[in-house]
Short mmCIF file of C-alpha atoms in Angstrom, two decimals:
data_model
loop_
_atom_site.label_atom_id
_atom_site.label_comp_id
_atom_site.label_asym_id
_atom_site.label_seq_id
_atom_site.Cartn_x
_atom_site.Cartn_y
_atom_site.Cartn_z
CA GLY A 31 -0.05 0.11 0.05
CA GLY A 32 0.85 3.63 0.07
CA GLU A 33 3.21 5.39 2.59
CA ILE A 34 1.10 6.59 5.67
CA LEU A 35 1.84 10.00 6.91
CA ASN A 36 1.20 11.69 10.31
CA ARG A 37 -0.40 15.12 11.48
CA ASN A 38 2.97 16.98 10.63
CA ASP A 39 2.49 15.95 7.01
CA LEU A 40 -0.90 17.14 6.56
CA PRO A 41 -0.33 20.58 4.79
CA MET A 42 1.21 18.73 1.73
CA LEU A 43 -2.07 16.77 1.29
CA LEU A 44 -4.47 19.50 1.15
CA PRO A 45 -5.08 21.72 -1.78
CA ALA A 46 -2.61 24.61 -2.19
CA SER A 47 -5.52 27.17 -2.08
CA THR A 48 -6.30 25.99 1.45
CA PRO A 49 -4.52 27.93 3.96
CA LEU A 50 -3.56 26.08 7.07
CA ASN A 51 -1.52 26.85 9.94
CA PHE A 52 -0.38 25.06 13.07
CA ASN A 53 -1.08 26.51 16.46
CA GLU A 54 1.85 25.25 18.50
CA ARG A 55 0.28 26.29 21.94
CA ALA A 56 -3.14 24.71 21.21
CA GLY A 57 -1.45 21.51 19.41
CA VAL A 58 -4.23 21.76 16.52
CA TYR A 59 -4.24 23.03 12.96
CA GLU A 60 -6.05 26.24 12.32
CA LEU A 61 -8.36 26.65 9.16
CA GLU A 62 -10.10 30.07 8.44
CA ASN A 63 -13.74 29.70 7.30
CA HIS A 64 -13.91 32.57 5.03
CA GLN A 65 -10.65 31.45 3.00
CA ILE A 66 -11.71 28.09 2.25
CA ASP A 67 -12.58 27.00 -1.34
CA PRO A 68 -16.35 26.33 -1.65
CA LYS A 69 -15.72 22.71 -2.89
CA HIS A 70 -13.50 22.06 0.10
CA TRP A 71 -16.42 22.81 2.70
CA PHE A 72 -16.60 19.08 3.37
CA LEU A 73 -13.88 19.89 6.00
CA LEU A 74 -16.12 21.92 8.08
CA GLN A 75 -18.78 19.18 8.43
CA GLU A 76 -19.56 17.77 12.12
CA PRO A 77 -17.45 14.61 12.77
CA GLU A 78 -20.57 12.27 12.56
CA GLN A 79 -21.51 13.55 8.96
CA VAL A 80 -17.91 13.13 7.60
CA ALA A 81 -17.38 9.78 5.96
CA VAL A 82 -14.37 7.81 7.51
CA VAL A 83 -12.25 7.96 4.24
CA PRO A 84 -8.60 8.99 4.46
CA VAL A 85 -7.39 12.08 2.61
CA SER A 86 -4.79 11.10 0.15
CA ARG A 87 -2.86 12.70 -2.57
CA GLU A 88 -0.73 11.08 -5.09
CA ARG A 89 3.23 11.24 -4.10
CA ARG A 90 5.58 12.88 -6.51
CA LEU A 91 6.64 10.57 -9.10
CA ASP A 92 10.35 9.91 -9.77
CA GLY A 93 12.28 8.45 -12.78
CA LEU A 94 12.14 4.93 -11.41
CA VAL A 95 8.40 5.03 -11.34
CA TYR A 96 8.13 6.01 -14.88
CA ALA A 97 10.75 3.43 -15.58
CA MET A 98 8.32 0.72 -14.11
CA PHE A 99 5.39 2.18 -16.35
CA SER A 100 7.72 1.87 -19.26
CA LEU A 101 8.50 -1.73 -18.60
CA SER A 102 4.75 -2.50 -18.03
CA GLY A 103 3.90 -0.89 -21.16
CA LEU A 104 6.58 -2.72 -23.09
CA ILE A 105 5.59 -6.34 -21.81
CA GLY A 106 1.84 -5.64 -22.35
CA CYS A 107 2.28 -4.22 -25.77
CA SER A 108 4.62 -7.01 -27.10
CA LEU A 109 2.91 -9.79 -25.60
CA THR A 110 -0.66 -8.80 -27.07
CA HIS A 111 0.40 -7.97 -30.34
CA SER A 112 2.47 -10.95 -30.80
CA ALA A 113 -0.37 -13.04 -29.90
CA LEU A 114 -2.51 -11.42 -32.64
CA VAL A 115 -0.16 -11.30 -35.44
CA PRO A 116 -2.10 -13.69 -37.63
CA LEU A 117 -5.33 -11.48 -37.27
CA ASP A 118 -3.10 -8.50 -38.17
CA VAL A 119 -2.05 -10.21 -41.58
CA VAL A 120 -5.58 -11.11 -42.58
CA LYS A 121 -6.56 -7.38 -41.94
CA THR A 122 -3.79 -6.08 -43.81
CA ARG A 123 -4.71 -8.42 -46.77
CA LEU A 124 -8.20 -7.20 -46.67
CA GLN A 125 -7.14 -3.76 -46.95
CA THR A 126 -4.58 -4.01 -49.65
CA ASP A 127 -6.44 -6.57 -51.82
CA PRO A 128 -10.33 -6.86 -50.93
CA GLU A 129 -11.10 -8.64 -54.11
CA MET A 130 -9.05 -11.48 -53.28
CA TYR A 131 -9.55 -11.50 -49.49
CA PRO A 132 -13.30 -10.41 -49.28
CA ASN A 133 -13.93 -11.26 -45.45
CA LEU A 134 -11.83 -12.47 -42.55
CA VAL A 135 -12.73 -16.00 -42.64
CA ASP A 136 -12.17 -16.50 -46.12
CA GLY A 137 -8.96 -14.76 -45.89
CA VAL A 138 -7.46 -16.98 -43.26
CA LYS A 139 -8.53 -19.95 -45.28
CA LYS A 140 -7.17 -18.78 -48.30
CA ILE A 141 -3.75 -17.49 -46.96
CA TYR A 142 -3.39 -20.97 -44.99
CA LYS A 143 -4.17 -22.99 -47.99
CA GLU A 144 -1.95 -21.16 -50.63
CA GLU A 145 0.87 -20.07 -48.47
CA GLY A 146 0.75 -22.13 -45.29
CA LEU A 147 0.82 -21.34 -41.77
CA SER A 148 3.94 -19.48 -41.90
CA ALA A 149 2.27 -16.86 -43.92
CA LEU A 150 -0.13 -16.08 -41.18
CA LEU A 151 3.18 -14.93 -39.16
CA LEU A 152 4.32 -12.65 -41.76
CA GLY A 153 5.69 -9.45 -40.14
CA ALA A 154 5.92 -10.85 -36.66
CA GLY A 155 9.39 -9.38 -35.99
CA ALA A 156 8.24 -5.81 -37.26
CA THR A 157 5.29 -6.11 -34.96
CA ILE A 158 6.94 -7.05 -31.91
CA THR A 159 9.87 -4.57 -32.39
CA GLY A 160 7.34 -1.48 -33.40
CA TYR A 161 4.87 -2.01 -30.51
CA SER A 162 7.73 -2.97 -27.92
CA TRP A 163 8.75 0.70 -28.61
CA TYR A 164 5.17 1.98 -28.64
CA GLY A 165 4.58 0.36 -25.25
CA LEU A 166 7.71 1.42 -23.81
CA THR A 167 6.84 5.12 -24.82
CA VAL A 168 3.26 5.77 -24.97
CA TYR A 169 1.95 4.34 -21.64
CA PRO A 170 4.60 6.51 -19.47
CA GLY A 171 4.49 9.22 -21.85
CA TYR A 172 0.52 9.33 -21.23
CA GLU A 173 1.16 9.09 -17.39
CA PHE A 174 3.52 11.89 -17.33
CA LEU A 175 1.88 14.23 -19.67
CA LYS A 176 -1.60 13.77 -17.94
CA ARG A 177 -0.28 14.80 -14.45
CA LEU A 178 2.03 17.50 -16.13
CA LEU A 179 -1.02 19.28 -18.05
CA ILE A 180 -3.53 19.03 -15.19
CA SER A 181 -0.67 20.52 -12.91
CA LEU A 182 -0.14 23.24 -15.24
CA ALA A 183 -3.67 23.87 -15.70
CA GLY A 184 -4.19 24.22 -11.91
CA GLU A 185 -6.58 22.37 -9.63
CA ALA A 186 -9.95 24.18 -10.51
CA ASN A 187 -9.00 24.09 -14.57
CA GLY A 188 -7.70 20.72 -14.10
CA LEU A 189 -11.24 19.48 -13.20
CA ARG A 190 -13.00 21.89 -15.67
CA PHE A 191 -10.94 21.00 -18.66
CA HIS A 192 -10.25 17.28 -17.63
CA VAL A 193 -11.47 15.72 -20.98
CA PRO A 194 -9.40 17.94 -23.29
CA LEU A 195 -6.40 17.49 -21.07
CA VAL A 196 -6.81 13.87 -20.94
CA LEU A 197 -7.45 13.61 -24.72
CA LEU A 198 -4.21 16.03 -25.53
CA SER A 199 -1.93 13.84 -23.12
CA GLY A 200 -2.77 10.64 -25.10
CA ALA A 201 -2.32 12.58 -28.34
CA LEU A 202 1.10 13.99 -27.57
CA ALA A 203 2.28 10.62 -26.06
CA THR A 204 1.23 8.85 -29.27
CA ILE A 205 3.19 11.25 -31.59
CA VAL A 206 6.22 10.40 -29.66
CA ALA A 207 5.54 6.64 -30.03
CA CYS A 208 4.89 6.83 -33.76
CA ILE A 209 8.48 7.81 -34.26
CA GLY A 210 9.46 4.33 -33.73
CA VAL A 211 6.45 2.53 -34.91
CA CYS A 212 6.43 4.27 -38.29
CA PRO A 213 9.53 2.42 -39.94
CA ALA A 214 8.41 -0.89 -38.28
CA GLU A 215 4.87 -0.45 -39.66
CA ALA A 216 6.09 0.57 -43.14
CA ALA A 217 8.21 -2.54 -43.11
CA ARG A 218 5.25 -5.06 -41.72
CA ILE A 219 2.95 -3.76 -44.33
CA ARG A 220 5.66 -4.43 -47.06
CA ILE A 221 6.20 -7.93 -46.07
CA VAL A 222 2.53 -8.94 -45.58
CA ALA A 223 1.50 -7.22 -48.83
CA ARG A 224 4.44 -8.56 -50.69
CA PRO A 225 6.07 -11.87 -48.93
CA ASP A 226 8.80 -12.30 -51.39
CA TYR A 227 10.09 -8.63 -50.89
CA ALA A 228 12.80 -9.63 -48.26
CA LYS A 229 13.49 -12.44 -45.96
CA ASP A 230 13.12 -10.71 -42.69
CA PHE A 231 12.31 -7.50 -40.86
CA PHE A 232 15.79 -6.11 -40.92
CA SER A 233 16.37 -7.04 -44.67
CA THR A 234 12.94 -5.25 -45.54
CA LEU A 235 14.00 -2.18 -43.82
CA ARG A 236 17.25 -2.14 -45.49
CA ARG A 237 15.94 -2.82 -49.00
CA ILE A 238 13.54 0.05 -48.58
CA ALA A 239 16.03 2.45 -47.26
CA ASP A 240 18.57 1.34 -50.19
CA GLU A 241 15.97 1.63 -52.96
CA GLU A 242 13.78 4.47 -51.88
CA GLY A 243 15.74 6.17 -49.18
CA ILE A 244 15.77 6.25 -45.59
CA GLY A 245 12.94 9.08 -45.75
CA SER A 246 10.44 6.51 -47.30
CA LEU A 247 10.51 4.67 -44.03
CA PHE A 248 8.63 7.77 -42.57
CA ALA A 249 6.84 8.48 -45.72
CA GLY A 250 3.57 7.49 -43.96
CA PHE A 251 4.14 9.30 -40.71
CA GLY A 252 1.47 11.78 -41.15
CA PRO A 253 -1.33 9.12 -41.84
CA LEU A 254 0.04 6.82 -39.22
CA ALA A 255 0.14 9.61 -36.58
CA ILE A 256 -3.30 10.57 -37.54
CA ARG A 257 -4.39 6.90 -37.00
CA GLN A 258 -2.64 6.52 -33.92
CA VAL A 259 -3.18 9.76 -32.41
CA LEU A 260 -7.12 9.16 -32.98
CA PHE A 261 -6.45 5.67 -31.60
CA GLY A 262 -4.73 6.48 -28.60
CA MET A 263 -6.84 9.61 -27.81
CA MET A 264 -9.99 7.56 -27.72
CA LYS A 265 -8.22 4.54 -26.35
CA PHE A 266 -6.90 6.33 -23.10
CA PHE A 267 -10.12 8.59 -22.82
CA ILE A 268 -12.57 5.94 -22.93
CA PHE A 269 -10.42 3.52 -20.94
CA ASP A 270 -10.18 6.14 -18.00
CA SER A 271 -13.92 7.19 -18.35
CA PHE A 272 -15.40 3.83 -18.65
CA ALA A 273 -13.41 2.42 -15.78
CA ASP A 274 -14.27 5.51 -13.60
CA SER A 275 -17.93 5.16 -14.42
CA VAL A 276 -17.89 1.48 -13.38
CA PHE A 277 -16.12 2.04 -10.16
CA SER A 278 -18.60 5.18 -9.29
CA VAL A 279 -21.55 2.66 -10.04
CA PHE A 280 -19.88 -0.40 -8.22
CA PRO A 281 -17.67 1.15 -5.47
CA HIS A 282 -17.07 -2.52 -4.03
CA LEU A 283 -15.05 -3.43 -7.20
CA THR A 284 -12.19 -1.50 -5.95
CA ASP A 285 -11.73 -3.70 -2.70
CA SER A 286 -9.56 -6.16 -4.37
CA VAL A 287 -7.00 -6.41 -7.10
CA GLN A 288 -8.83 -9.03 -9.01
CA SER A 289 -11.83 -6.94 -9.45
CA GLN A 290 -9.90 -3.80 -10.53
CA LEU A 291 -7.92 -6.10 -13.02
CA PHE A 292 -11.39 -7.31 -14.23
CA VAL A 293 -12.67 -3.66 -14.83
CA SER A 294 -9.38 -3.03 -16.59
CA LEU A 295 -10.02 -5.93 -18.99
CA LEU A 296 -13.50 -4.79 -19.77
CA ALA A 297 -12.75 -1.03 -20.00
CA GLY A 298 -9.97 -2.00 -22.39
CA ALA A 299 -12.23 -4.09 -24.67
CA VAL A 300 -14.58 -1.15 -24.58
CA ALA A 301 -11.82 1.32 -25.38
CA GLY A 302 -10.34 -0.67 -28.21
CA PHE A 303 -13.55 -1.26 -30.05
CA ALA A 304 -14.53 2.48 -30.07
CA ALA A 305 -10.74 3.44 -30.90
CA SER A 306 -10.57 1.05 -33.86
CA VAL A 307 -14.01 2.56 -35.36
CA VAL A 308 -12.59 6.25 -35.17
CA SER A 309 -9.14 5.56 -36.54
CA GLN A 310 -10.26 3.03 -39.26
CA PRO A 311 -10.05 5.32 -42.38
CA ALA A 312 -6.60 6.40 -41.42
CA ASP A 313 -5.61 2.88 -41.05
CA THR A 314 -6.93 1.96 -44.47
CA VAL A 315 -5.59 4.83 -46.35
CA LEU A 316 -2.15 3.95 -44.72
CA SER A 317 -2.03 0.36 -45.83
CA LYS A 318 -3.03 1.49 -49.38
CA MET A 319 -0.15 4.11 -49.38
CA LYS A 320 2.36 1.23 -48.61
CA GLN A 321 0.77 -1.18 -50.78
CA GLN A 322 1.40 1.14 -53.75
CA GLY A 323 4.93 2.33 -52.96
CA ASP A 324 4.02 5.53 -50.94
CA VAL A 325 1.58 7.27 -53.25
CA PRO A 326 0.42 10.53 -51.74
CA PHE A 327 -2.13 10.47 -49.08
CA THR A 328 -4.78 12.46 -50.97
CA LYS A 329 -4.38 9.88 -54.07
CA ALA A 330 -4.81 6.88 -51.95
CA VAL A 331 -8.09 8.38 -50.34
CA GLY A 332 -9.21 9.18 -53.76
CA ASP A 333 -8.71 5.86 -55.37
CA LEU A 334 -10.38 4.00 -52.37
CA VAL A 335 -13.31 6.21 -52.53
CA ASP A 336 -13.36 5.71 -56.61
CA GLU A 337 -13.44 1.91 -56.33
CA PHE A 338 -15.44 1.19 -53.31
CA GLY A 339 -17.17 4.61 -52.26
CA LEU A 340 -17.04 5.90 -48.80
CA SER A 341 -17.32 2.38 -47.46
CA GLY A 342 -13.77 1.92 -48.91
CA LEU A 343 -12.43 3.89 -46.07
CA PHE A 344 -13.76 1.31 -43.69
CA LEU A 345 -12.24 -1.73 -45.49
CA GLY A 346 -11.20 -4.36 -42.95
CA LEU A 347 -13.25 -2.60 -40.09
CA GLN A 348 -14.64 -6.03 -38.74
CA SER A 349 -11.29 -7.70 -38.51
CA ARG A 350 -9.55 -4.63 -36.96
CA CYS A 351 -12.49 -4.51 -34.51
CA LEU A 352 -11.83 -8.11 -33.52
CA TRP A 353 -8.03 -7.43 -33.44
CA ALA A 354 -8.44 -4.20 -31.51
CA THR A 355 -11.04 -5.08 -28.82
CA PRO A 356 -8.88 -8.10 -27.46
CA ILE A 357 -5.58 -6.37 -28.04
CA ILE A 358 -6.24 -3.44 -26.17
CA ALA A 359 -8.09 -5.15 -23.26
CA GLY A 360 -5.03 -7.37 -22.97
CA GLN A 361 -2.57 -4.33 -23.08
CA PHE A 362 -4.51 -2.41 -20.34
CA PHE A 363 -4.96 -5.73 -18.25
CA LEU A 364 -1.25 -6.68 -18.52
CA TYR A 365 -0.09 -3.23 -17.79
CA ASP A 366 -2.17 -2.91 -14.73
CA VAL A 367 -1.10 -6.52 -13.72
CA PHE A 368 2.69 -5.66 -14.00
CA LYS A 369 2.03 -2.30 -12.38
CA ASN A 370 0.66 -4.14 -9.28
CA SER A 371 3.50 -6.76 -9.41
CA LEU A 372 6.09 -3.62 -9.56
CA GLN A 373 4.25 -1.77 -6.85
CA VAL A 374 3.50 1.20 -9.13
CA ALA A 375 -0.32 0.95 -9.03
CA GLY A 376 -2.48 3.69 -8.18
CA GLU A 377 -2.85 2.68 -4.39
CA ASP A 378 1.21 2.27 -4.43
CA LEU A 379 1.43 5.95 -5.29
CA LYS A 380 -0.88 7.30 -2.93
CA LEU A 381 0.14 9.34 0.36
CA PHE A 382 -2.65 9.00 3.22
CA PHE A 383 -3.76 11.16 6.20
CA ASP A 384 -6.91 9.90 8.17
CA VAL A 385 -7.93 13.65 8.70
CA LEU A 386 -11.69 13.00 8.19
CA SER A 387 -11.71 10.62 11.08
CA THR A 388 -9.64 12.56 13.47
CA PRO A 389 -11.47 16.18 13.42
CA SER A 390 -9.97 17.01 16.65
CA ASP A 391 -6.90 18.10 14.79
CA PHE A 392 -8.71 21.10 13.30
CA THR A 393 -9.77 24.21 14.75
CA ILE A 394 -12.23 26.35 12.46
CA LEU A 395 -11.95 29.95 13.36
#
């Protein structure tokens, strides 16, 4: 659990806007009524009206804590993406050649029959490398940026603008993660779309760089960033919002680690489904660009709409939802599992002061 504090540490647990002085002669803290922010009036209630809940505040997080976030994210992302490489292969084929692969089930059957089981593992090296980097950067990035932006906004504005601040945190963290994911994704799509292009991930990177220039590995950064930012924003926002809603309706679910992990799994599934729908057009366009050798974004969109109508922007949506729902559920579940194992989960980062059950420590002037 978190570190337990005594009465001498009380000021650091109260909002900065709440003036608090210790009267050494009387041995109590003094709080002036007229200077209290209205939202902190609960401090003035009679003892029998106050819930016996410890006042707590998250402790300052150091580099070691964020390193644990990084490790948890890396393990969660690499494991979940590795497990679903076959589904990712079929999704990419559906997007790059929808006439040959009309749906998910037929796609699996056709690839297995014509190319063998190994074809369903195409691009595994690129996937593991890219999403290890993704997990290593996006989760600690989101944790850090969310706290930083809310702190910079101030307590009142942090509450008022919580949603846009959370969305912005997810977007900024995702952009950083895309720097490493972009070349890995370019290689993965090329491997899946053209299995004979090179023998492995690193050979694919070298050939693309030699023939098309190193810049071509980042040619899809714009569409990738759009896709991943949309996905990341929705993923983090919906996960946090859904989990908070579940815990507010069923507070007893916070009583054990097992029930908290169940909520993480459920919230992750909802977040993965919603995020995949929102970001699907960018995912389809990116696959089309890479298949055709980095054609411009506008041309890829035009070709898809001309050939399939607006529905062409959602090619492979079914398989992507089937891919994203379990993968994001697994990511958040494993992320929280390892945060608990490494003792950097929410409760581990809290400082507690049981001020509400010891009202005699206060004198209201």
